[in-house]
Structures are given as C-alpha cells and as structure tokens.
Amino acid sequence: MTTKAGAETSLWHGTARRTRDQERQQRLLGAALELYGTVGYRATTVQSVCRLAKVSTRSFYELYSDQEELLERLYRDLNSEVLDAITDVAIEPSADAFSAVRTLVAAALGPMLRDERKARVLEVEAVGVSDAMERERRLTFRRLATAMDSAFEALADAGLIVAAPGGLTSLILVGGITEALVQRVQTEPSDRQSTSEFFDEITSVIVRVTEPVA
C-alpha cells in the first residue's frame, strides 16, 4: 500500500518505510557498537554486522554505502553523547575549582567508562581508517576543545578560576585526555587505577593549568 505522499509514508508489512528504516539503522548501529567495540572495526565484515543486527545485506546497502559510512555515523552519535554530557553539566554554587572540574571530567568521560566499547570505537577503532575519518576526528577534537573552552569560561564566571586559559590549552588537554583514555582501555582491568582515581588525576592536571581562586 502506497499513499500519495510517496516512499516516506509507504507501508511495508504494515510498517511505515521511514519507521522501518529507523529501526534497521538502530539495530545496525547497536551491532556496530558491539562488534567494533569488541573484536574491532577491521576484523568486522558487513555480513557479521547484518547477522547480529538481523538485517539483510541488501537492506544494509540501502542505508549505508559501506562499513566506513556506518562507522562514521556511529562515531558522530557517540561524540554527540559526550558533547551533550559536557554541555549539560551543572556546577553547584558551593563548589570549589577541583570539585567543579571533576564534575565536568566525570560527565565527559562517564559514557565511555561505563561502556568501554564506546571508548574503543571513538579513540582506537576510528583512528587511521581513511582521510575522511581523520578529518572527522580533527573536527571532533576542535568541537571538544570549544566545549572545554566554554566550560572554563563558566568556571571563571562562577568565580572558581581567575580566567579561562584560552589559546591552545583546551585542544592540548583534549589530546592528552584522549591518550589517557586509550591507555586505560588498553590496560588490563586488574592493572588499572580505580575510576575515581582516574578522574582525580585528570582533574588535578586540568586544575594545574588554570589559576584557581584562593
């Protein structure tokens, strides 16, 4: 059955095509997160993603031109989760600089530490895939640095630090935190510091590059 509105409102086994496509996309993204975040992007085939998602390969290619496009979509979705977490941070009025920064760090890294598949996709599997993905990664670093700049400005406005550092500081911090996260993901759980200690150490580094109000 097809209405005059066209393919967007056409029905397929009683389901609107757009709804069907959205459901398939979500299943494919879920399968990609599981496989890329465990066995790895390069060790994963379109067929294995489709099997796990219970989606036909024909349907896959109706939605994505190739696996790299699926990875890019997943990469963007996961980074949006991190950026939203940073943006949504609320600093308690009674907070000091350390506790305020730690709240920010925990919000930003929380999604990736609660589900390390996300950290692996973002910081390991997406690296070196193609020139296009590298451009996307560079753009993402700048977006994260801009979000950190805004967070520093909010801390300055709240009177917790003398001034936002500005310049390349946030970009350098994003790069350093990214490498720290990679090292954590690639370290056996039994050999890691606790999540709380990890947050504390990163917070200490960030506070040292600012000038907290005495």
PDB file of C-alpha atoms in Angstrom:
ATOM      1  CA  MET A   1       0.000   0.000   0.000  1.00  0.00           C
ATOM      2  CA  THR A   2       1.370   3.396  -1.007  1.00  0.00           C
ATOM      3  CA  THR A   3      -0.108   6.800  -0.290  1.00  0.00           C
ATOM      4  CA  LYS A   4       0.314   9.893  -2.442  1.00  0.00           C
ATOM      5  CA  ALA A   5       2.943  11.130  -0.009  1.00  0.00           C
ATOM      6  CA  GLY A   6       5.411   8.717  -1.653  1.00  0.00           C
ATOM      7  CA  ALA A   7       8.019   6.392  -0.263  1.00  0.00           C
ATOM      8  CA  GLU A   8       8.280   8.240   3.053  1.00  0.00           C
ATOM      9  CA  THR A   9       4.775   7.118   4.038  1.00  0.00           C
ATOM     10  CA  SER A  10       4.644   3.832   2.091  1.00  0.00           C
ATOM     11  CA  LEU A  11       3.852   0.734   4.094  1.00  0.00           C
ATOM     12  CA  TRP A  12       5.931  -2.407   4.233  1.00  0.00           C
ATOM     13  CA  HIS A  13       4.305  -5.317   6.043  1.00  0.00           C
ATOM     14  CA  GLY A  14       2.149  -2.757   7.854  1.00  0.00           C
ATOM     15  CA  THR A  15       5.074  -0.586   8.904  1.00  0.00           C
ATOM     16  CA  ALA A  16       5.816   2.881   7.532  1.00  0.00           C
ATOM     17  CA  ARG A  17       9.037   2.772   5.485  1.00  0.00           C
ATOM     18  CA  ARG A  18      10.654   5.582   7.484  1.00  0.00           C
ATOM     19  CA  THR A  19       9.914   3.767  10.751  1.00  0.00           C
ATOM     20  CA  ARG A  20      11.282   0.527   9.315  1.00  0.00           C
ATOM     21  CA  ASP A  21      14.470   2.261   8.161  1.00  0.00           C
ATOM     22  CA  GLN A  22      14.960   3.932  11.538  1.00  0.00           C
ATOM     23  CA  GLU A  23      14.570   0.606  13.304  1.00  0.00           C
ATOM     24  CA  ARG A  24      17.086  -1.063  10.970  1.00  0.00           C
ATOM     25  CA  GLN A  25      19.524   1.802  11.443  1.00  0.00           C
ATOM     26  CA  GLN A  26      19.323   1.476  15.213  1.00  0.00           C
ATOM     27  CA  ARG A  27      19.875  -2.288  15.042  1.00  0.00           C
ATOM     28  CA  LEU A  28      22.855  -1.804  12.732  1.00  0.00           C
ATOM     29  CA  LEU A  29      24.338   0.875  14.984  1.00  0.00           C
ATOM     30  CA  GLY A  30      23.879  -1.374  18.012  1.00  0.00           C
ATOM     31  CA  ALA A  31      25.559  -4.254  16.203  1.00  0.00           C
ATOM     32  CA  ALA A  32      28.384  -1.980  15.032  1.00  0.00           C
ATOM     33  CA  LEU A  33      29.000  -0.761  18.582  1.00  0.00           C
ATOM     34  CA  GLU A  34      29.186  -4.339  19.830  1.00  0.00           C
ATOM     35  CA  LEU A  35      31.479  -5.633  17.078  1.00  0.00           C
ATOM     36  CA  TYR A  36      33.697  -2.583  16.531  1.00  0.00           C
ATOM     37  CA  GLY A  37      33.958  -2.128  20.292  1.00  0.00           C
ATOM     38  CA  THR A  38      34.990  -5.734  20.967  1.00  0.00           C
ATOM     39  CA  VAL A  39      36.523  -7.585  18.016  1.00  0.00           C
ATOM     40  CA  GLY A  40      37.384  -4.345  16.194  1.00  0.00           C
ATOM     41  CA  TYR A  41      36.349  -2.480  13.057  1.00  0.00           C
ATOM     42  CA  ARG A  42      38.946  -4.040  10.766  1.00  0.00           C
ATOM     43  CA  ALA A  43      38.053  -7.562  11.867  1.00  0.00           C
ATOM     44  CA  THR A  44      34.342  -7.000  11.235  1.00  0.00           C
ATOM     45  CA  THR A  45      32.509  -7.647   7.971  1.00  0.00           C
ATOM     46  CA  VAL A  46      29.253  -6.246   6.659  1.00  0.00           C
ATOM     47  CA  GLN A  47      27.847  -9.748   6.870  1.00  0.00           C
ATOM     48  CA  SER A  48      28.697 -10.108  10.572  1.00  0.00           C
ATOM     49  CA  VAL A  49      27.128  -6.718  11.369  1.00  0.00           C
ATOM     50  CA  CYS A  50      23.994  -7.726   9.465  1.00  0.00           C
ATOM     51  CA  ARG A  51      23.787 -11.112  11.199  1.00  0.00           C
ATOM     52  CA  LEU A  52      23.971  -9.547  14.642  1.00  0.00           C
ATOM     53  CA  ALA A  53      21.510  -6.793  13.692  1.00  0.00           C
ATOM     54  CA  LYS A  54      19.165  -9.282  11.990  1.00  0.00           C
ATOM     55  CA  VAL A  55      19.176  -7.077   8.893  1.00  0.00           C
ATOM     56  CA  SER A  56      19.781  -8.305   5.344  1.00  0.00           C
ATOM     57  CA  THR A  57      22.879  -7.162   3.468  1.00  0.00           C
ATOM     58  CA  ARG A  58      20.569  -5.737   0.819  1.00  0.00           C
ATOM     59  CA  SER A  59      18.916  -3.595   3.482  1.00  0.00           C
ATOM     60  CA  PHE A  60      22.343  -2.551   4.783  1.00  0.00           C
ATOM     61  CA  TYR A  61      23.325  -1.169   1.398  1.00  0.00           C
ATOM     62  CA  GLU A  62      20.017   0.664   1.126  1.00  0.00           C
ATOM     63  CA  LEU A  63      21.052   2.604   4.239  1.00  0.00           C
ATOM     64  CA  TYR A  64      24.868   2.811   4.018  1.00  0.00           C
ATOM     65  CA  SER A  65      27.260   2.792   1.092  1.00  0.00           C
ATOM     66  CA  ASP A  66      29.819   0.769   3.057  1.00  0.00           C
ATOM     67  CA  GLN A  67      31.053  -0.044   6.555  1.00  0.00           C
ATOM     68  CA  GLU A  68      33.017   3.177   6.804  1.00  0.00           C
ATOM     69  CA  GLU A  69      29.819   5.191   6.492  1.00  0.00           C
ATOM     70  CA  LEU A  70      28.296   3.128   9.314  1.00  0.00           C
ATOM     71  CA  LEU A  71      31.396   3.738  11.446  1.00  0.00           C
ATOM     72  CA  GLU A  72      31.222   7.469  10.740  1.00  0.00           C
ATOM     73  CA  ARG A  73      27.548   7.580  11.771  1.00  0.00           C
ATOM     74  CA  LEU A  74      28.323   5.665  14.972  1.00  0.00           C
ATOM     75  CA  TYR A  75      31.325   7.896  15.659  1.00  0.00           C
ATOM     76  CA  ARG A  76      29.231  11.040  15.329  1.00  0.00           C
ATOM     77  CA  ASP A  77      26.449   9.664  17.529  1.00  0.00           C
ATOM     78  CA  LEU A  78      28.873   8.692  20.300  1.00  0.00           C
ATOM     79  CA  ASN A  79      30.610  12.060  20.188  1.00  0.00           C
ATOM     80  CA  SER A  80      27.274  13.840  20.368  1.00  0.00           C
ATOM     81  CA  GLU A  81      26.624  11.918  23.581  1.00  0.00           C
ATOM     82  CA  VAL A  82      29.910  13.182  25.032  1.00  0.00           C
ATOM     83  CA  LEU A  83      29.332  16.780  23.895  1.00  0.00           C
ATOM     84  CA  ASP A  84      25.805  16.755  25.315  1.00  0.00           C
ATOM     85  CA  ALA A  85      27.164  15.469  28.637  1.00  0.00           C
ATOM     86  CA  ILE A  86      29.667  18.331  28.786  1.00  0.00           C
ATOM     87  CA  THR A  87      27.068  20.923  27.818  1.00  0.00           C
ATOM     88  CA  ASP A  88      24.566  19.675  30.389  1.00  0.00           C
ATOM     89  CA  VAL A  89      26.942  19.830  33.363  1.00  0.00           C
ATOM     90  CA  ALA A  90      25.593  21.922  36.216  1.00  0.00           C
ATOM     91  CA  ILE A  91      28.126  23.259  38.725  1.00  0.00           C
ATOM     92  CA  GLU A  92      26.991  23.502  42.322  1.00  0.00           C
ATOM     93  CA  PRO A  93      27.157  27.105  43.650  1.00  0.00           C
ATOM     94  CA  SER A  94      29.159  25.927  46.654  1.00  0.00           C
ATOM     95  CA  ALA A  95      31.737  24.015  44.594  1.00  0.00           C
ATOM     96  CA  ASP A  96      35.459  24.743  44.610  1.00  0.00           C
ATOM     97  CA  ALA A  97      37.601  24.598  41.476  1.00  0.00           C
ATOM     98  CA  PHE A  98      38.661  20.967  41.960  1.00  0.00           C
ATOM     99  CA  SER A  99      35.174  19.592  42.567  1.00  0.00           C
ATOM    100  CA  ALA A 100      33.724  21.659  39.712  1.00  0.00           C
ATOM    101  CA  VAL A 101      36.335  20.412  37.234  1.00  0.00           C
ATOM    102  CA  ARG A 102      35.934  16.852  38.498  1.00  0.00           C
ATOM    103  CA  THR A 103      32.195  17.057  37.855  1.00  0.00           C
ATOM    104  CA  LEU A 104      32.967  18.124  34.298  1.00  0.00           C
ATOM    105  CA  VAL A 105      35.533  15.330  33.809  1.00  0.00           C
ATOM    106  CA  ALA A 106      33.171  12.681  35.157  1.00  0.00           C
ATOM    107  CA  ALA A 107      30.370  13.881  32.873  1.00  0.00           C
ATOM    108  CA  ALA A 108      32.572  13.924  29.765  1.00  0.00           C
ATOM    109  CA  LEU A 109      34.270  10.568  30.323  1.00  0.00           C
ATOM    110  CA  GLY A 110      31.398   8.818  32.059  1.00  0.00           C
ATOM    111  CA  PRO A 111      29.711   7.452  28.904  1.00  0.00           C
ATOM    112  CA  MET A 112      32.979   5.910  27.693  1.00  0.00           C
ATOM    113  CA  LEU A 113      33.989   4.443  31.053  1.00  0.00           C
ATOM    114  CA  ARG A 114      30.558   2.996  31.738  1.00  0.00           C
ATOM    115  CA  ASP A 115      30.639   1.301  28.333  1.00  0.00           C
ATOM    116  CA  GLU A 116      34.209   0.847  27.144  1.00  0.00           C
ATOM    117  CA  ARG A 117      33.035  -0.277  23.715  1.00  0.00           C
ATOM    118  CA  LYS A 118      32.305   3.412  23.115  1.00  0.00           C
ATOM    119  CA  ALA A 119      35.808   4.431  24.152  1.00  0.00           C
ATOM    120  CA  ARG A 120      37.343   1.841  21.867  1.00  0.00           C
ATOM    121  CA  VAL A 121      35.256   2.927  18.873  1.00  0.00           C
ATOM    122  CA  LEU A 122      35.965   6.633  19.456  1.00  0.00           C
ATOM    123  CA  GLU A 123      39.618   6.516  20.389  1.00  0.00           C
ATOM    124  CA  VAL A 124      41.021   3.337  18.833  1.00  0.00           C
ATOM    125  CA  GLU A 125      38.948   1.860  16.020  1.00  0.00           C
ATOM    126  CA  ALA A 126      38.198   5.150  14.236  1.00  0.00           C
ATOM    127  CA  VAL A 127      41.884   6.065  14.021  1.00  0.00           C
ATOM    128  CA  GLY A 128      43.569   5.785  10.616  1.00  0.00           C
ATOM    129  CA  VAL A 129      40.572   4.340   8.800  1.00  0.00           C
ATOM    130  CA  SER A 130      40.622   6.893   5.981  1.00  0.00           C
ATOM    131  CA  ASP A 131      41.408  10.511   5.203  1.00  0.00           C
ATOM    132  CA  ALA A 132      37.712  11.330   5.604  1.00  0.00           C
ATOM    133  CA  MET A 133      37.582   9.784   9.080  1.00  0.00           C
ATOM    134  CA  GLU A 134      40.762  11.594  10.075  1.00  0.00           C
ATOM    135  CA  ARG A 135      39.193  14.902   9.038  1.00  0.00           C
ATOM    136  CA  GLU A 136      36.146  13.988  11.106  1.00  0.00           C
ATOM    137  CA  ARG A 137      38.372  13.195  14.096  1.00  0.00           C
ATOM    138  CA  ARG A 138      40.204  16.535  13.797  1.00  0.00           C
ATOM    139  CA  LEU A 139      36.874  18.356  13.609  1.00  0.00           C
ATOM    140  CA  THR A 140      35.655  16.453  16.672  1.00  0.00           C
ATOM    141  CA  PHE A 141      38.787  17.425  18.631  1.00  0.00           C
ATOM    142  CA  ARG A 142      38.077  21.071  17.861  1.00  0.00           C
ATOM    143  CA  ARG A 143      34.448  20.697  18.923  1.00  0.00           C
ATOM    144  CA  LEU A 144      35.508  19.121  22.204  1.00  0.00           C
ATOM    145  CA  ALA A 145      38.085  21.879  22.747  1.00  0.00           C
ATOM    146  CA  THR A 146      35.408  24.508  22.118  1.00  0.00           C
ATOM    147  CA  ALA A 147      33.151  22.799  24.661  1.00  0.00           C
ATOM    148  CA  MET A 148      36.022  22.795  27.155  1.00  0.00           C
ATOM    149  CA  ASP A 149      36.663  26.489  26.478  1.00  0.00           C
ATOM    150  CA  SER A 150      33.011  27.178  27.302  1.00  0.00           C
ATOM    151  CA  ALA A 151      33.317  25.143  30.498  1.00  0.00           C
ATOM    152  CA  PHE A 152      36.409  27.134  31.548  1.00  0.00           C
ATOM    153  CA  GLU A 153      34.530  30.367  30.873  1.00  0.00           C
ATOM    154  CA  ALA A 154      31.670  29.134  33.052  1.00  0.00           C
ATOM    155  CA  LEU A 155      34.136  28.362  35.852  1.00  0.00           C
ATOM    156  CA  ALA A 156      35.605  31.861  35.522  1.00  0.00           C
ATOM    157  CA  ASP A 157      32.125  33.415  35.559  1.00  0.00           C
ATOM    158  CA  ALA A 158      31.363  31.443  38.716  1.00  0.00           C
ATOM    159  CA  GLY A 159      34.495  32.872  40.338  1.00  0.00           C
ATOM    160  CA  LEU A 160      36.208  29.484  40.671  1.00  0.00           C
ATOM    161  CA  ILE A 161      39.201  30.304  38.464  1.00  0.00           C
ATOM    162  CA  VAL A 162      40.781  33.645  37.720  1.00  0.00           C
ATOM    163  CA  ALA A 163      40.216  33.413  33.972  1.00  0.00           C
ATOM    164  CA  ALA A 164      39.624  30.880  31.211  1.00  0.00           C
ATOM    165  CA  PRO A 165      43.058  29.833  29.855  1.00  0.00           C
ATOM    166  CA  GLY A 166      42.193  30.338  26.169  1.00  0.00           C
ATOM    167  CA  GLY A 167      44.594  29.736  23.284  1.00  0.00           C
ATOM    168  CA  LEU A 168      45.537  26.120  22.588  1.00  0.00           C
ATOM    169  CA  THR A 169      45.081  24.963  26.170  1.00  0.00           C
ATOM    170  CA  SER A 170      41.774  23.163  25.667  1.00  0.00           C
ATOM    171  CA  LEU A 171      42.934  21.465  22.470  1.00  0.00           C
ATOM    172  CA  ILE A 172      46.091  20.226  24.210  1.00  0.00           C
ATOM    173  CA  LEU A 173      44.046  18.958  27.144  1.00  0.00           C
ATOM    174  CA  VAL A 174      41.621  17.134  24.835  1.00  0.00           C
ATOM    175  CA  GLY A 175      44.561  15.397  23.141  1.00  0.00           C
ATOM    176  CA  GLY A 176      46.113  14.422  26.465  1.00  0.00           C
ATOM    177  CA  ILE A 177      42.862  13.152  27.933  1.00  0.00           C
ATOM    178  CA  THR A 178      42.229  11.144  24.762  1.00  0.00           C
ATOM    179  CA  GLU A 179      45.605   9.417  25.081  1.00  0.00           C
ATOM    180  CA  ALA A 180      44.988   8.738  28.776  1.00  0.00           C
ATOM    181  CA  LEU A 181      41.680   7.134  27.857  1.00  0.00           C
ATOM    182  CA  VAL A 182      43.314   4.976  25.179  1.00  0.00           C
ATOM    183  CA  GLN A 183      45.941   3.804  27.666  1.00  0.00           C
ATOM    184  CA  ARG A 184      43.222   2.908  30.167  1.00  0.00           C
ATOM    185  CA  VAL A 185      41.166   0.943  27.634  1.00  0.00           C
ATOM    186  CA  GLN A 186      44.245  -0.993  26.528  1.00  0.00           C
ATOM    187  CA  THR A 187      45.305  -1.819  30.098  1.00  0.00           C
ATOM    188  CA  GLU A 188      44.046  -4.968  31.767  1.00  0.00           C
ATOM    189  CA  PRO A 189      41.330  -4.103  34.321  1.00  0.00           C
ATOM    190  CA  SER A 190      43.343  -5.700  37.122  1.00  0.00           C
ATOM    191  CA  ASP A 191      46.245  -3.330  36.421  1.00  0.00           C
ATOM    192  CA  ARG A 192      44.241  -0.103  36.291  1.00  0.00           C
ATOM    193  CA  GLN A 193      43.720   2.576  38.890  1.00  0.00           C
ATOM    194  CA  SER A 194      40.135   2.947  40.006  1.00  0.00           C
ATOM    195  CA  THR A 195      37.746   5.111  38.001  1.00  0.00           C
ATOM    196  CA  SER A 196      37.641   7.579  40.875  1.00  0.00           C
ATOM    197  CA  GLU A 197      41.446   7.848  40.930  1.00  0.00           C
ATOM    198  CA  PHE A 198      41.465   8.246  37.143  1.00  0.00           C
ATOM    199  CA  PHE A 199      39.038  11.161  37.407  1.00  0.00           C
ATOM    200  CA  ASP A 200      41.049  12.694  40.250  1.00  0.00           C
ATOM    201  CA  GLU A 201      44.320  12.560  38.321  1.00  0.00           C
ATOM    202  CA  ILE A 202      42.873  14.133  35.178  1.00  0.00           C
ATOM    203  CA  THR A 203      41.165  16.773  37.299  1.00  0.00           C
ATOM    204  CA  SER A 204      44.449  17.613  39.013  1.00  0.00           C
ATOM    205  CA  VAL A 205      46.148  18.142  35.638  1.00  0.00           C
ATOM    206  CA  ILE A 206      43.391  20.449  34.421  1.00  0.00           C
ATOM    207  CA  VAL A 207      43.338  22.456  37.651  1.00  0.00           C
ATOM    208  CA  ARG A 208      47.107  22.941  37.438  1.00  0.00           C
ATOM    209  CA  VAL A 209      46.802  24.672  34.054  1.00  0.00           C
ATOM    210  CA  THR A 210      44.252  27.122  35.438  1.00  0.00           C
ATOM    211  CA  GLU A 211      44.582  29.573  38.290  1.00  0.00           C
ATOM    212  CA  PRO A 212      42.014  28.669  40.933  1.00  0.00           C
ATOM    213  CA  VAL A 213      40.673  31.479  43.068  1.00  0.00           C
ATOM    214  CA  ALA A 214      42.199  31.235  46.533  1.00  0.00           C
TER     215      ALA A 214
END
